[in-house]
Amino acid sequence: MVRLSFPNVEELKRMHYEAVKSYVSETMHAKKRKGFYYKVIELAGFEAYERDYDEEGDTYDWLKHFLLADCETLVSWVEYHADKLKFDYMKRLYLNRFSKSPVDYVDKEATYNAYTLFKKMNIRVCPYCEHEFLDVVSVNHGMQTKRTVEFDHFYPKGDEDYPGLAMCFYNLIPSCKPCNQLKMTNPVAANPYNPDIENLTNLCPDIPVGINIDDLSEADCKIKINPIGSMIVNESTLALEQRYDSQTSVAYQLLKCKQDFDDDKLLELERLGIGTVSELKREIFGKPRDEARGFELHTKMKYDLSLIHI
């Protein structure tokens, strides 16, 4: 429901590729590495690569091209080459090293796994729902590290699905456990890496334009997701509207504040020396969305509510 956009995305991709390259080049058995290469070059976009694998001259450019394929390329592979994505080399890497535990690593240098990637992403909220926090925590007096974050596979990694994409960067979506459990192998259609994803929902209660909020109850402010396009599938699979039933009181209070502290009222308070308009908005309505997105819950809902005419 909110876009994944990382300022350090190039660093994240480089780190991901270098770690997997370390595994493929230094740990993977030569016979499996050769088989992996042959599977990858069957896909569209690899026509220029040699049909015979040159182990000594391998630059692993093919691996980089594969692991960092963009969302449009993944869509194309799934739509037109699904039968060529059944190989499990990367699924095994995901299960046995990347996502197994805090002390199992992809690379020989023992620096990279799901915990590392999540930490570097610097995000605290699930992009699928923006309704749950993502955390890595210490338990048992610091003796163990556990996480509430999971890496969902936008295209499922099951043997009958797309196991070949199990470690592709843009197929790994940091998500909360509820979203991942609801999704499982059920379909979602809107990828959080899609730049337009935030335009595919409008989170607002169904209330008349210009109504006096004092005439409403909290129950009248039940959030409607109003999905369009590919988000219709996401909403159905992830039960987003039902999960936002808990936000009626929050929506009511925000709309009440919007009504009681309109622009004229804020200017009046500024003239009285209580604070600047921007300071007052921050105190009453919270941080601006660009600052809060990815770190606070329900920023899309709060933004959409701010656009309602009261």
PDB file of C-alpha atoms in Angstrom:
ATOM      1  CA  MET A   1       0.000   0.000   0.000  1.00  0.00           C
ATOM      2  CA  VAL A   2       3.044   2.254   0.371  1.00  0.00           C
ATOM      3  CA  ARG A   3       5.945   2.417  -2.006  1.00  0.00           C
ATOM      4  CA  LEU A   4       9.318   0.915  -1.173  1.00  0.00           C
ATOM      5  CA  SER A   5      11.843   3.541  -2.155  1.00  0.00           C
ATOM      6  CA  PHE A   6      15.259   3.455  -0.505  1.00  0.00           C
ATOM      7  CA  PRO A   7      17.747   6.341  -0.790  1.00  0.00           C
ATOM      8  CA  ASN A   8      20.513   3.732  -0.575  1.00  0.00           C
ATOM      9  CA  VAL A   9      18.943   1.276  -3.024  1.00  0.00           C
ATOM     10  CA  GLU A  10      22.131   0.995  -5.107  1.00  0.00           C
ATOM     11  CA  GLU A  11      24.096   0.067  -1.981  1.00  0.00           C
ATOM     12  CA  LEU A  12      21.433  -2.510  -1.063  1.00  0.00           C
ATOM     13  CA  LYS A  13      21.531  -4.094  -4.519  1.00  0.00           C
ATOM     14  CA  ARG A  14      25.327  -4.144  -4.590  1.00  0.00           C
ATOM     15  CA  MET A  15      25.453  -5.756  -1.138  1.00  0.00           C
ATOM     16  CA  HIS A  16      22.872  -8.355  -2.170  1.00  0.00           C
ATOM     17  CA  TYR A  17      24.657  -9.232  -5.391  1.00  0.00           C
ATOM     18  CA  GLU A  18      28.132  -9.390  -3.857  1.00  0.00           C
ATOM     19  CA  ALA A  19      26.957 -11.720  -1.095  1.00  0.00           C
ATOM     20  CA  VAL A  20      25.187 -14.113  -3.453  1.00  0.00           C
ATOM     21  CA  LYS A  21      28.152 -13.950  -5.833  1.00  0.00           C
ATOM     22  CA  SER A  22      30.415 -14.950  -2.934  1.00  0.00           C
ATOM     23  CA  TYR A  23      28.254 -18.008  -2.345  1.00  0.00           C
ATOM     24  CA  VAL A  24      27.940 -18.967  -6.022  1.00  0.00           C
ATOM     25  CA  SER A  25      31.613 -18.482  -6.850  1.00  0.00           C
ATOM     26  CA  GLU A  26      33.231 -19.832  -3.653  1.00  0.00           C
ATOM     27  CA  THR A  27      30.782 -22.222  -2.011  1.00  0.00           C
ATOM     28  CA  MET A  28      28.470 -23.628  -4.669  1.00  0.00           C
ATOM     29  CA  HIS A  29      29.738 -26.842  -6.244  1.00  0.00           C
ATOM     30  CA  ALA A  30      31.103 -26.275  -9.764  1.00  0.00           C
ATOM     31  CA  LYS A  31      28.599 -28.676 -11.308  1.00  0.00           C
ATOM     32  CA  LYS A  32      25.670 -26.866  -9.684  1.00  0.00           C
ATOM     33  CA  ARG A  33      27.098 -23.476 -10.651  1.00  0.00           C
ATOM     34  CA  LYS A  34      27.235 -24.616 -14.256  1.00  0.00           C
ATOM     35  CA  GLY A  35      23.662 -25.897 -14.076  1.00  0.00           C
ATOM     36  CA  PHE A  36      22.538 -22.617 -12.531  1.00  0.00           C
ATOM     37  CA  TYR A  37      24.150 -20.663 -15.381  1.00  0.00           C
ATOM     38  CA  TYR A  38      22.414 -22.772 -18.016  1.00  0.00           C
ATOM     39  CA  LYS A  39      19.024 -22.280 -16.344  1.00  0.00           C
ATOM     40  CA  VAL A  40      19.442 -18.514 -16.141  1.00  0.00           C
ATOM     41  CA  ILE A  41      20.512 -17.979 -19.744  1.00  0.00           C
ATOM     42  CA  GLU A  42      17.324 -19.692 -20.945  1.00  0.00           C
ATOM     43  CA  LEU A  43      15.416 -16.592 -19.819  1.00  0.00           C
ATOM     44  CA  ALA A  44      14.663 -13.592 -22.014  1.00  0.00           C
ATOM     45  CA  GLY A  45      17.398 -10.967 -21.851  1.00  0.00           C
ATOM     46  CA  PHE A  46      20.302 -13.426 -21.788  1.00  0.00           C
ATOM     47  CA  GLU A  47      20.520 -14.070 -25.525  1.00  0.00           C
ATOM     48  CA  ALA A  48      24.012 -12.531 -25.760  1.00  0.00           C
ATOM     49  CA  TYR A  49      25.542 -14.904 -23.214  1.00  0.00           C
ATOM     50  CA  GLU A  50      27.638 -17.847 -24.394  1.00  0.00           C
ATOM     51  CA  ARG A  51      25.785 -21.135 -24.610  1.00  0.00           C
ATOM     52  CA  ASP A  52      28.844 -22.948 -23.260  1.00  0.00           C
ATOM     53  CA  TYR A  53      29.792 -22.070 -19.691  1.00  0.00           C
ATOM     54  CA  ASP A  54      33.344 -20.753 -19.251  1.00  0.00           C
ATOM     55  CA  GLU A  55      34.162 -21.428 -15.613  1.00  0.00           C
ATOM     56  CA  GLU A  56      37.619 -19.848 -15.641  1.00  0.00           C
ATOM     57  CA  GLY A  57      36.471 -16.706 -17.465  1.00  0.00           C
ATOM     58  CA  ASP A  58      33.193 -16.263 -15.576  1.00  0.00           C
ATOM     59  CA  THR A  59      32.670 -12.608 -14.597  1.00  0.00           C
ATOM     60  CA  TYR A  60      29.273 -13.372 -12.983  1.00  0.00           C
ATOM     61  CA  ASP A  61      27.662 -10.587 -14.948  1.00  0.00           C
ATOM     62  CA  TRP A  62      24.891 -13.060 -15.765  1.00  0.00           C
ATOM     63  CA  LEU A  63      24.264 -13.521 -12.039  1.00  0.00           C
ATOM     64  CA  LYS A  64      24.068  -9.777 -11.457  1.00  0.00           C
ATOM     65  CA  HIS A  65      21.686  -9.359 -14.385  1.00  0.00           C
ATOM     66  CA  PHE A  66      19.501 -12.119 -12.959  1.00  0.00           C
ATOM     67  CA  LEU A  67      19.483 -11.180  -9.261  1.00  0.00           C
ATOM     68  CA  LEU A  68      18.868  -7.469  -9.842  1.00  0.00           C
ATOM     69  CA  ALA A  69      16.261  -7.801 -12.606  1.00  0.00           C
ATOM     70  CA  ASP A  70      13.728  -4.976 -12.262  1.00  0.00           C
ATOM     71  CA  CYS A  71      10.011  -5.408 -11.595  1.00  0.00           C
ATOM     72  CA  GLU A  72       9.041  -5.224 -15.267  1.00  0.00           C
ATOM     73  CA  THR A  73      11.514  -7.976 -16.129  1.00  0.00           C
ATOM     74  CA  LEU A  74      10.180 -10.183 -13.332  1.00  0.00           C
ATOM     75  CA  VAL A  75       6.632  -9.662 -14.611  1.00  0.00           C
ATOM     76  CA  SER A  76       7.743 -10.681 -18.085  1.00  0.00           C
ATOM     77  CA  TRP A  77       9.567 -13.801 -16.886  1.00  0.00           C
ATOM     78  CA  VAL A  78       6.581 -14.923 -14.811  1.00  0.00           C
ATOM     79  CA  GLU A  79       4.134 -14.263 -17.628  1.00  0.00           C
ATOM     80  CA  TYR A  80       6.100 -15.766 -20.506  1.00  0.00           C
ATOM     81  CA  HIS A  81       8.769 -18.040 -18.978  1.00  0.00           C
ATOM     82  CA  ALA A  82       7.175 -19.508 -15.841  1.00  0.00           C
ATOM     83  CA  ASP A  83       8.238 -23.015 -16.865  1.00  0.00           C
ATOM     84  CA  LYS A  84      11.882 -21.870 -16.875  1.00  0.00           C
ATOM     85  CA  LEU A  85      11.776 -20.663 -13.266  1.00  0.00           C
ATOM     86  CA  LYS A  86      11.412 -24.071 -11.605  1.00  0.00           C
ATOM     87  CA  PHE A  87      15.089 -24.481 -10.658  1.00  0.00           C
ATOM     88  CA  ASP A  88      15.759 -24.415  -6.914  1.00  0.00           C
ATOM     89  CA  TYR A  89      19.369 -23.236  -6.524  1.00  0.00           C
ATOM     90  CA  MET A  90      18.297 -19.889  -5.073  1.00  0.00           C
ATOM     91  CA  LYS A  91      15.419 -21.314  -3.039  1.00  0.00           C
ATOM     92  CA  ARG A  92      17.883 -23.523  -1.180  1.00  0.00           C
ATOM     93  CA  LEU A  93      20.154 -20.552  -0.572  1.00  0.00           C
ATOM     94  CA  TYR A  94      17.219 -18.566   0.796  1.00  0.00           C
ATOM     95  CA  LEU A  95      16.117 -21.334   3.169  1.00  0.00           C
ATOM     96  CA  ASN A  96      19.501 -22.625   4.291  1.00  0.00           C
ATOM     97  CA  ARG A  97      21.441 -19.385   4.629  1.00  0.00           C
ATOM     98  CA  PHE A  98      19.663 -16.092   3.918  1.00  0.00           C
ATOM     99  CA  SER A  99      16.577 -16.514   6.096  1.00  0.00           C
ATOM    100  CA  LYS A 100      17.496 -19.397   8.383  1.00  0.00           C
ATOM    101  CA  SER A 101      18.732 -17.547  11.486  1.00  0.00           C
ATOM    102  CA  PRO A 102      20.745 -14.522  12.672  1.00  0.00           C
ATOM    103  CA  VAL A 103      23.947 -16.579  12.605  1.00  0.00           C
ATOM    104  CA  ASP A 104      23.656 -18.206   9.179  1.00  0.00           C
ATOM    105  CA  TYR A 105      25.058 -16.183   6.295  1.00  0.00           C
ATOM    106  CA  VAL A 106      24.950 -16.134   2.521  1.00  0.00           C
ATOM    107  CA  ASP A 107      28.536 -15.084   1.914  1.00  0.00           C
ATOM    108  CA  LYS A 108      31.834 -16.653   2.883  1.00  0.00           C
ATOM    109  CA  GLU A 109      32.735 -13.549   4.895  1.00  0.00           C
ATOM    110  CA  ALA A 110      29.693 -14.210   7.170  1.00  0.00           C
ATOM    111  CA  THR A 111      28.249 -10.714   6.911  1.00  0.00           C
ATOM    112  CA  TYR A 112      25.005 -11.011   4.930  1.00  0.00           C
ATOM    113  CA  ASN A 113      21.573 -12.478   5.641  1.00  0.00           C
ATOM    114  CA  ALA A 114      17.950 -11.349   6.039  1.00  0.00           C
ATOM    115  CA  TYR A 115      18.803  -9.482   9.241  1.00  0.00           C
ATOM    116  CA  THR A 116      21.557  -7.532   7.495  1.00  0.00           C
ATOM    117  CA  LEU A 117      19.345  -6.558   4.571  1.00  0.00           C
ATOM    118  CA  PHE A 118      16.476  -5.451   6.784  1.00  0.00           C
ATOM    119  CA  LYS A 119      18.773  -3.343   8.963  1.00  0.00           C
ATOM    120  CA  LYS A 120      20.259  -1.614   5.920  1.00  0.00           C
ATOM    121  CA  MET A 121      16.791  -0.960   4.480  1.00  0.00           C
ATOM    122  CA  ASN A 122      16.051   1.293   7.474  1.00  0.00           C
ATOM    123  CA  ILE A 123      12.294   0.688   7.426  1.00  0.00           C
ATOM    124  CA  ARG A 124       9.985  -0.060  10.365  1.00  0.00           C
ATOM    125  CA  VAL A 125       6.546  -0.481   8.788  1.00  0.00           C
ATOM    126  CA  CYS A 126       5.118  -3.186   6.520  1.00  0.00           C
ATOM    127  CA  PRO A 127       4.648  -1.743   2.999  1.00  0.00           C
ATOM    128  CA  TYR A 128       1.801  -4.148   2.172  1.00  0.00           C
ATOM    129  CA  CYS A 129      -0.495  -2.872   4.928  1.00  0.00           C
ATOM    130  CA  GLU A 130       1.254   0.001   6.792  1.00  0.00           C
ATOM    131  CA  HIS A 131      -0.648  -1.443   9.753  1.00  0.00           C
ATOM    132  CA  GLU A 132       2.133  -3.409  11.506  1.00  0.00           C
ATOM    133  CA  PHE A 133       5.626  -2.582  12.696  1.00  0.00           C
ATOM    134  CA  LEU A 134       8.701  -4.527  11.588  1.00  0.00           C
ATOM    135  CA  ASP A 135      11.364  -5.170  14.201  1.00  0.00           C
ATOM    136  CA  VAL A 136      14.472  -7.118  15.119  1.00  0.00           C
ATOM    137  CA  VAL A 137      14.608  -7.602  18.878  1.00  0.00           C
ATOM    138  CA  SER A 138      16.817  -9.164  21.541  1.00  0.00           C
ATOM    139  CA  VAL A 139      15.189 -11.672  23.885  1.00  0.00           C
ATOM    140  CA  ASN A 140      16.307 -13.906  26.770  1.00  0.00           C
ATOM    141  CA  HIS A 141      18.482 -11.167  28.257  1.00  0.00           C
ATOM    142  CA  GLY A 142      20.176 -10.481  24.943  1.00  0.00           C
ATOM    143  CA  MET A 143      21.071 -14.111  24.304  1.00  0.00           C
ATOM    144  CA  GLN A 144      18.875 -14.389  21.194  1.00  0.00           C
ATOM    145  CA  THR A 145      17.967 -12.170  18.266  1.00  0.00           C
ATOM    146  CA  LYS A 146      14.547 -12.559  16.703  1.00  0.00           C
ATOM    147  CA  ARG A 147      12.545 -10.665  14.129  1.00  0.00           C
ATOM    148  CA  THR A 148       8.948  -9.765  13.470  1.00  0.00           C
ATOM    149  CA  VAL A 149       9.884  -8.909   9.885  1.00  0.00           C
ATOM    150  CA  GLU A 150       9.650 -11.548   7.181  1.00  0.00           C
ATOM    151  CA  PHE A 151      10.752 -11.356   3.577  1.00  0.00           C
ATOM    152  CA  ASP A 152       7.729 -12.197   1.490  1.00  0.00           C
ATOM    153  CA  HIS A 153       8.238 -13.452  -2.029  1.00  0.00           C
ATOM    154  CA  PHE A 154       6.014 -11.370  -4.271  1.00  0.00           C
ATOM    155  CA  TYR A 155       6.212 -14.299  -6.683  1.00  0.00           C
ATOM    156  CA  PRO A 156       6.015 -17.390  -4.431  1.00  0.00           C
ATOM    157  CA  LYS A 157       9.093 -19.588  -4.096  1.00  0.00           C
ATOM    158  CA  GLY A 158       7.149 -22.886  -3.921  1.00  0.00           C
ATOM    159  CA  ASP A 159       8.387 -25.738  -6.082  1.00  0.00           C
ATOM    160  CA  GLU A 160       5.319 -25.440  -8.306  1.00  0.00           C
ATOM    161  CA  ASP A 161       5.569 -21.648  -8.431  1.00  0.00           C
ATOM    162  CA  TYR A 162       8.768 -19.642  -9.060  1.00  0.00           C
ATOM    163  CA  PRO A 163      11.587 -21.074  -6.887  1.00  0.00           C
ATOM    164  CA  GLY A 164      14.147 -19.622  -9.300  1.00  0.00           C
ATOM    165  CA  LEU A 165      13.228 -16.089  -8.150  1.00  0.00           C
ATOM    166  CA  ALA A 166      13.729 -16.815  -4.441  1.00  0.00           C
ATOM    167  CA  MET A 167      16.756 -14.503  -4.135  1.00  0.00           C
ATOM    168  CA  CYS A 168      15.936 -11.878  -6.773  1.00  0.00           C
ATOM    169  CA  PHE A 169      16.177  -8.502  -5.059  1.00  0.00           C
ATOM    170  CA  TYR A 170      12.870  -7.046  -6.279  1.00  0.00           C
ATOM    171  CA  ASN A 171      11.032 -10.238  -5.371  1.00  0.00           C
ATOM    172  CA  LEU A 172      11.969  -9.855  -1.685  1.00  0.00           C
ATOM    173  CA  ILE A 173       9.414  -7.678   0.111  1.00  0.00           C
ATOM    174  CA  PRO A 174       9.984  -6.839   3.794  1.00  0.00           C
ATOM    175  CA  SER A 175       6.613  -7.597   5.360  1.00  0.00           C
ATOM    176  CA  CYS A 176       4.883  -8.250   8.654  1.00  0.00           C
ATOM    177  CA  LYS A 177       3.965 -11.748   9.746  1.00  0.00           C
ATOM    178  CA  PRO A 178       0.186 -11.164   9.355  1.00  0.00           C
ATOM    179  CA  CYS A 179       0.596 -10.100   5.717  1.00  0.00           C
ATOM    180  CA  ASN A 180       2.973 -12.945   4.947  1.00  0.00           C
ATOM    181  CA  GLN A 181       0.677 -15.505   6.581  1.00  0.00           C
ATOM    182  CA  LEU A 182      -2.405 -14.168   4.813  1.00  0.00           C
ATOM    183  CA  LYS A 183      -0.617 -14.109   1.486  1.00  0.00           C
ATOM    184  CA  MET A 184       1.258 -17.438   1.586  1.00  0.00           C
ATOM    185  CA  THR A 185       0.872 -18.563  -2.054  1.00  0.00           C
ATOM    186  CA  ASN A 186      -2.310 -16.533  -2.560  1.00  0.00           C
ATOM    187  CA  PRO A 187      -2.041 -13.832  -5.223  1.00  0.00           C
ATOM    188  CA  VAL A 188      -1.097 -10.203  -4.824  1.00  0.00           C
ATOM    189  CA  ALA A 189      -0.849  -7.980  -7.863  1.00  0.00           C
ATOM    190  CA  ALA A 190       0.517  -4.613  -6.711  1.00  0.00           C
ATOM    191  CA  ASN A 191       4.233  -4.732  -5.926  1.00  0.00           C
ATOM    192  CA  PRO A 192       5.404  -2.221  -3.262  1.00  0.00           C
ATOM    193  CA  TYR A 193       8.340  -1.407  -5.550  1.00  0.00           C
ATOM    194  CA  ASN A 194       5.834  -0.078  -8.119  1.00  0.00           C
ATOM    195  CA  PRO A 195       6.238   3.751  -8.141  1.00  0.00           C
ATOM    196  CA  ASP A 196       2.477   4.180  -8.649  1.00  0.00           C
ATOM    197  CA  ILE A 197       1.260   1.892  -5.857  1.00  0.00           C
ATOM    198  CA  GLU A 198       0.197   4.691  -3.501  1.00  0.00           C
ATOM    199  CA  ASN A 199      -2.210   6.024  -6.125  1.00  0.00           C
ATOM    200  CA  LEU A 200      -4.133   2.743  -6.168  1.00  0.00           C
ATOM    201  CA  THR A 201      -5.884   3.222  -2.815  1.00  0.00           C
ATOM    202  CA  ASN A 202      -7.836   5.955  -1.063  1.00  0.00           C
ATOM    203  CA  LEU A 203      -8.306   5.365   2.666  1.00  0.00           C
ATOM    204  CA  CYS A 204     -11.318   7.392   3.790  1.00  0.00           C
ATOM    205  CA  PRO A 205     -14.606   6.866   5.610  1.00  0.00           C
ATOM    206  CA  ASP A 206     -17.780   7.104   3.569  1.00  0.00           C
ATOM    207  CA  ILE A 207     -19.082  10.432   4.881  1.00  0.00           C
ATOM    208  CA  PRO A 208     -20.778  13.350   3.079  1.00  0.00           C
ATOM    209  CA  VAL A 209     -18.619  16.239   1.900  1.00  0.00           C
ATOM    210  CA  GLY A 210     -18.819  19.237   4.215  1.00  0.00           C
ATOM    211  CA  ILE A 211     -20.453  17.403   7.130  1.00  0.00           C
ATOM    212  CA  ASN A 212     -19.995  18.630  10.700  1.00  0.00           C
ATOM    213  CA  ILE A 213     -17.869  16.007  12.404  1.00  0.00           C
ATOM    214  CA  ASP A 214     -19.662  16.707  15.676  1.00  0.00           C
ATOM    215  CA  ASP A 215     -22.745  15.143  14.094  1.00  0.00           C
ATOM    216  CA  LEU A 216     -20.897  11.848  13.574  1.00  0.00           C
ATOM    217  CA  SER A 217     -19.900   9.053  15.890  1.00  0.00           C
ATOM    218  CA  GLU A 218     -16.632   7.132  15.774  1.00  0.00           C
ATOM    219  CA  ALA A 219     -18.501   4.221  14.182  1.00  0.00           C
ATOM    220  CA  ASP A 220     -19.360   6.493  11.230  1.00  0.00           C
ATOM    221  CA  CYS A 221     -15.649   6.840  10.485  1.00  0.00           C
ATOM    222  CA  LYS A 222     -14.962   3.240   9.490  1.00  0.00           C
ATOM    223  CA  ILE A 223     -12.128   3.290   6.961  1.00  0.00           C
ATOM    224  CA  LYS A 224     -12.818   2.226   3.386  1.00  0.00           C
ATOM    225  CA  ILE A 225      -9.777   1.232   1.359  1.00  0.00           C
ATOM    226  CA  ASN A 226     -11.302   1.947  -2.088  1.00  0.00           C
ATOM    227  CA  PRO A 227      -8.705   0.010  -4.132  1.00  0.00           C
ATOM    228  CA  ILE A 228      -8.384   0.286  -7.890  1.00  0.00           C
ATOM    229  CA  GLY A 229      -6.467  -1.706 -10.498  1.00  0.00           C
ATOM    230  CA  SER A 230      -3.994  -4.255  -9.157  1.00  0.00           C
ATOM    231  CA  MET A 231      -4.633  -3.189  -5.548  1.00  0.00           C
ATOM    232  CA  ILE A 232      -8.052  -4.867  -5.688  1.00  0.00           C
ATOM    233  CA  VAL A 233      -6.276  -8.235  -5.495  1.00  0.00           C
ATOM    234  CA  ASN A 234      -4.005  -7.074  -2.659  1.00  0.00           C
ATOM    235  CA  GLU A 235      -6.934  -5.794  -0.621  1.00  0.00           C
ATOM    236  CA  SER A 236      -8.819  -9.056  -1.002  1.00  0.00           C
ATOM    237  CA  THR A 237      -5.857 -11.312  -0.195  1.00  0.00           C
ATOM    238  CA  LEU A 238      -4.531  -9.256   2.724  1.00  0.00           C
ATOM    239  CA  ALA A 239      -7.968  -8.288   4.148  1.00  0.00           C
ATOM    240  CA  LEU A 240      -6.786  -4.693   4.433  1.00  0.00           C
ATOM    241  CA  GLU A 241     -10.173  -3.025   4.946  1.00  0.00           C
ATOM    242  CA  GLN A 242     -11.103  -5.452   7.730  1.00  0.00           C
ATOM    243  CA  ARG A 243      -7.773  -4.865   9.461  1.00  0.00           C
ATOM    244  CA  TYR A 244      -8.350  -1.109   9.406  1.00  0.00           C
ATOM    245  CA  ASP A 245     -11.587  -1.466  11.419  1.00  0.00           C
ATOM    246  CA  SER A 246      -9.469  -0.700  14.482  1.00  0.00           C
ATOM    247  CA  GLN A 247      -8.741   2.795  13.151  1.00  0.00           C
ATOM    248  CA  THR A 248     -12.225   4.339  13.409  1.00  0.00           C
ATOM    249  CA  SER A 249     -11.418   6.317  16.563  1.00  0.00           C
ATOM    250  CA  VAL A 250      -8.136   7.556  15.059  1.00  0.00           C
ATOM    251  CA  ALA A 251      -9.932   8.670  11.895  1.00  0.00           C
ATOM    252  CA  TYR A 252     -12.624  10.431  13.925  1.00  0.00           C
ATOM    253  CA  GLN A 253     -10.096  12.322  16.046  1.00  0.00           C
ATOM    254  CA  LEU A 254      -8.069  13.397  13.008  1.00  0.00           C
ATOM    255  CA  LEU A 255     -11.147  14.677  11.209  1.00  0.00           C
ATOM    256  CA  LYS A 256     -12.262  16.486  14.379  1.00  0.00           C
ATOM    257  CA  CYS A 257      -8.868  18.185  14.610  1.00  0.00           C
ATOM    258  CA  LYS A 258      -9.003  19.081  10.934  1.00  0.00           C
ATOM    259  CA  GLN A 259     -12.381  20.729  11.486  1.00  0.00           C
ATOM    260  CA  ASP A 260     -11.437  22.504  14.726  1.00  0.00           C
ATOM    261  CA  PHE A 261      -8.017  23.656  13.528  1.00  0.00           C
ATOM    262  CA  ASP A 262      -8.539  24.800   9.956  1.00  0.00           C
ATOM    263  CA  ASP A 263      -6.074  27.156   8.259  1.00  0.00           C
ATOM    264  CA  ASP A 264      -7.776  30.272   9.600  1.00  0.00           C
ATOM    265  CA  LYS A 265      -7.635  28.938  13.164  1.00  0.00           C
ATOM    266  CA  LEU A 266      -3.971  28.032  12.810  1.00  0.00           C
ATOM    267  CA  LEU A 267      -3.141  31.519  11.507  1.00  0.00           C
ATOM    268  CA  GLU A 268      -4.992  33.018  14.447  1.00  0.00           C
ATOM    269  CA  LEU A 269      -2.997  30.905  16.879  1.00  0.00           C
ATOM    270  CA  GLU A 270       0.209  31.940  15.136  1.00  0.00           C
ATOM    271  CA  ARG A 271      -0.724  35.630  15.523  1.00  0.00           C
ATOM    272  CA  LEU A 272      -1.290  34.982  19.230  1.00  0.00           C
ATOM    273  CA  GLY A 273       2.280  33.735  19.485  1.00  0.00           C
ATOM    274  CA  ILE A 274       1.361  30.137  20.304  1.00  0.00           C
ATOM    275  CA  GLY A 275       3.510  28.797  17.482  1.00  0.00           C
ATOM    276  CA  THR A 276       4.025  28.899  13.737  1.00  0.00           C
ATOM    277  CA  VAL A 277       1.489  27.253  11.458  1.00  0.00           C
ATOM    278  CA  SER A 278       3.992  24.504  10.557  1.00  0.00           C
ATOM    279  CA  GLU A 279       4.809  23.891  14.235  1.00  0.00           C
ATOM    280  CA  LEU A 280       1.125  23.729  15.153  1.00  0.00           C
ATOM    281  CA  LYS A 281       0.338  21.332  12.295  1.00  0.00           C
ATOM    282  CA  ARG A 282       3.135  19.078  13.437  1.00  0.00           C
ATOM    283  CA  GLU A 283       1.912  19.125  17.039  1.00  0.00           C
ATOM    284  CA  ILE A 284      -1.746  18.535  16.147  1.00  0.00           C
ATOM    285  CA  PHE A 285      -1.512  16.266  13.102  1.00  0.00           C
ATOM    286  CA  GLY A 286       1.899  14.650  13.548  1.00  0.00           C
ATOM    287  CA  LYS A 287       4.996  14.526  11.358  1.00  0.00           C
ATOM    288  CA  PRO A 288       4.731  15.340   7.623  1.00  0.00           C
ATOM    289  CA  ARG A 289       4.139  12.205   5.592  1.00  0.00           C
ATOM    290  CA  ASP A 290       7.469  12.370   3.739  1.00  0.00           C
ATOM    291  CA  GLU A 291       9.215  12.257   7.119  1.00  0.00           C
ATOM    292  CA  ALA A 292       6.970   9.640   8.741  1.00  0.00           C
ATOM    293  CA  ARG A 293       6.560   7.219   5.808  1.00  0.00           C
ATOM    294  CA  GLY A 294       8.319   3.944   6.509  1.00  0.00           C
ATOM    295  CA  PHE A 295       8.686   4.694  10.225  1.00  0.00           C
ATOM    296  CA  GLU A 296       5.135   5.333  11.469  1.00  0.00           C
ATOM    297  CA  LEU A 297       1.887   3.448  10.962  1.00  0.00           C
ATOM    298  CA  HIS A 298      -1.025   4.599   8.780  1.00  0.00           C
ATOM    299  CA  THR A 299       0.643   7.586   7.086  1.00  0.00           C
ATOM    300  CA  LYS A 300      -1.326   6.904   3.872  1.00  0.00           C
ATOM    301  CA  MET A 301      -4.605   6.883   5.816  1.00  0.00           C
ATOM    302  CA  LYS A 302      -3.720  10.112   7.619  1.00  0.00           C
ATOM    303  CA  TYR A 303      -2.707  11.789   4.348  1.00  0.00           C
ATOM    304  CA  ASP A 304      -5.937  10.752   2.602  1.00  0.00           C
ATOM    305  CA  LEU A 305      -7.990  11.985   5.565  1.00  0.00           C
ATOM    306  CA  SER A 306      -6.233  15.335   5.361  1.00  0.00           C
ATOM    307  CA  LEU A 307      -7.648  15.811   1.853  1.00  0.00           C
ATOM    308  CA  ILE A 308     -11.298  15.443   2.936  1.00  0.00           C
ATOM    309  CA  HIS A 309     -13.303  18.682   2.672  1.00  0.00           C
ATOM    310  CA  ILE A 310     -15.014  19.451   5.961  1.00  0.00           C
TER     311      ILE A 310
END
